[in-house]
XYZ file of C-alpha atoms in Angstrom:
187
model
C 4.487 -9.940 9.492
C 2.179 -6.908 9.259
C 2.622 -4.784 6.153
C 4.491 -1.543 6.760
C 3.169 1.764 5.515
C 4.686 3.154 2.338
C 5.338 6.899 2.755
C 3.373 8.968 0.299
C 5.070 12.113 -0.935
C 2.922 12.302 -4.056
C -0.775 11.868 -4.750
C -0.206 8.807 -6.987
C 2.859 6.685 -6.691
C 2.752 3.583 -8.820
C 6.446 3.783 -9.752
C 7.567 4.008 -6.110
C 5.329 1.085 -5.188
C 6.710 -0.969 -8.052
C 10.253 -0.231 -6.926
C 9.427 -1.337 -3.356
C 7.853 -4.551 -4.626
C 10.744 -5.221 -7.025
C 13.210 -4.644 -4.194
C 11.330 -7.096 -1.985
C 11.160 -9.683 -4.754
C 14.919 -9.493 -5.215
C 15.644 -9.880 -1.504
C 12.949 -12.415 -0.668
C 13.522 -16.065 -1.491
C 10.303 -17.853 -0.659
C 8.222 -15.404 1.373
C 6.611 -12.723 -0.780
C 5.840 -9.719 1.439
C 4.195 -6.912 -0.523
C 3.702 -3.681 1.385
C 0.312 -2.024 1.240
C -0.038 1.644 0.456
C -1.443 3.777 3.272
C -3.397 6.642 1.730
C -3.324 10.061 3.358
C -6.649 11.198 4.812
C -7.465 13.498 1.894
C -7.312 10.574 -0.573
C -8.496 7.781 1.699
C -11.931 7.640 0.033
C -10.561 7.895 -3.505
C -12.564 6.179 -6.217
C -10.822 4.630 -9.204
C -12.743 3.663 -12.332
C -11.053 0.861 -14.289
C -12.478 0.962 -17.825
C -12.075 -2.349 -19.575
C -12.117 -3.911 -16.125
C -13.736 -7.085 -17.466
C -10.790 -7.713 -19.799
C -7.419 -9.288 -19.085
C -5.424 -6.072 -18.578
C -8.177 -4.083 -16.849
C -9.120 -6.990 -14.584
C -5.486 -7.511 -13.604
C -5.195 -3.780 -12.932
C -8.249 -3.795 -10.657
C -6.934 -6.813 -8.733
C -3.468 -5.261 -8.349
C -4.948 -1.975 -7.096
C -7.153 -3.833 -4.628
C -4.231 -5.906 -3.333
C -1.900 -2.932 -3.080
C -4.405 -0.630 -1.417
C -7.450 -2.427 0.015
C -9.139 0.808 1.191
C -9.241 2.176 -2.355
C -12.757 2.166 -3.788
C -12.610 0.476 -7.195
C -15.336 0.723 -9.799
C -14.894 -1.943 -12.473
C -16.405 -0.868 -15.788
C -16.964 -2.803 -18.966
C -19.520 -4.154 -21.386
C -19.981 -7.583 -19.803
C -22.036 -7.354 -16.606
C -21.558 -11.052 -15.733
C -17.747 -10.827 -15.891
C -17.772 -7.498 -14.059
C -19.899 -8.746 -11.197
C -17.735 -11.869 -10.875
C -14.631 -9.694 -10.535
C -16.371 -7.406 -8.027
C -17.192 -10.485 -5.915
C -13.447 -11.285 -5.811
C -12.471 -7.718 -4.977
C -14.846 -7.390 -2.051
C -16.839 -4.621 -0.411
C -14.887 -1.610 -1.672
C -15.752 -2.342 -5.282
C -18.643 -2.108 -7.679
C -19.506 -2.602 -11.341
C -20.749 -0.164 -13.952
C -21.750 -1.130 -17.469
C -20.081 1.447 -19.725
C -19.771 1.884 -23.471
C -16.677 3.990 -24.187
C -18.140 5.005 -27.544
C -21.126 6.665 -25.846
C -20.221 10.072 -24.360
C -23.299 10.108 -22.086
C -22.329 6.697 -20.681
C -18.775 7.941 -20.068
C -19.857 11.212 -18.448
C -22.109 9.329 -16.016
C -19.406 6.774 -15.191
C -16.823 9.485 -14.501
C -18.990 11.421 -12.042
C -17.602 11.252 -8.512
C -14.500 9.345 -9.669
C -11.007 10.589 -8.778
C -9.053 8.614 -11.373
C -9.935 6.710 -14.512
C -7.621 3.929 -15.688
C -8.397 3.345 -19.363
C -7.661 -0.284 -20.276
C -10.545 -0.749 -22.734
C -8.667 -1.634 -25.891
C -7.785 -2.316 -28.529
C -6.394 1.193 -28.858
C -5.194 0.468 -32.396
C -8.773 0.654 -33.642
C -9.772 3.804 -31.734
C -10.383 6.808 -33.937
C -11.108 9.152 -31.022
C -9.775 9.712 -27.545
C -13.281 9.709 -26.097
C -12.296 8.566 -22.602
C -9.534 11.170 -22.314
C -11.909 13.847 -23.575
C -14.591 12.816 -21.049
C -11.977 12.801 -18.262
C -10.959 16.359 -19.110
C -14.608 17.464 -19.299
C -15.356 15.970 -15.871
C -11.988 17.036 -14.382
C -11.045 13.430 -13.634
C -7.388 12.342 -13.486
C -6.596 9.971 -16.378
C -4.120 7.223 -17.220
C -4.245 4.726 -20.057
C -2.318 1.595 -20.942
C -2.173 2.325 -24.653
C 0.872 1.219 -26.596
C -0.287 2.383 -30.040
C 1.624 5.261 -31.641
C -1.318 6.687 -33.614
C -3.531 6.803 -30.533
C -0.703 8.352 -28.520
C -0.310 11.178 -31.038
C -4.061 11.895 -30.915
C -4.071 11.762 -27.111
C -1.119 14.144 -26.832
C -3.092 16.698 -28.877
C -5.281 17.103 -25.749
C -2.354 18.342 -23.668
C -3.327 22.034 -23.647
C -6.946 21.193 -22.759
C -5.807 18.919 -19.905
C -3.442 21.588 -18.582
C -6.105 24.310 -18.835
C -8.558 22.088 -16.912
C -5.848 21.166 -14.369
C -6.407 17.470 -15.110
C -3.456 15.095 -14.726
C -3.397 12.932 -17.850
C -0.857 10.194 -18.492
C -1.217 8.473 -21.817
C 0.525 5.492 -23.403
C 1.595 4.106 -20.052
C 1.626 0.723 -21.751
C 0.911 -2.606 -20.170
C 4.644 -3.215 -20.055
C 6.047 0.117 -18.718
C 9.506 0.791 -20.017
C 9.012 -1.662 -22.853
C 5.918 -0.437 -24.655
C 6.368 3.261 -23.762
C 5.633 6.003 -21.297
C 4.688 9.299 -22.969
C 3.023 11.913 -20.781
C 0.293 14.338 -21.728
């Protein structure tokens, strides 16, 4: 059965996609049929940078994005080139690897150039004293989402709200790796 197109009424629609998948899981007994997202023309060549892409959460995020929307261009970023290139080989031709140090602003600025969305999964957030990725995303006018579930980090990230709004940068922080369980505060 060919996957049907999911109508897009918003630029990003992870919640809608999750609801479609959940609905299918509840109605499907043995045949798992996950619909693929059809991007509108203006976002068809979108590039997503997954920071922490060589880790468990970031790697799973990159794989899920690739499975859900195969035409999406995914840039896996992390410290470990070997792990990153292995993941890129699994993801296929619409992906690449970039070695990035989130504590180095120059490295972040370069990585965020020509990227439409950065998914920040490079934890642990509990040890982060700065919101360097969020700050770089605002500076480069790159949409931002993180999977943080740490309250202290969330408070620091929310202090960037006025800067994100002034720069017209969508920024969702503390999305958590378990949405609805760990949290979902928006910046």
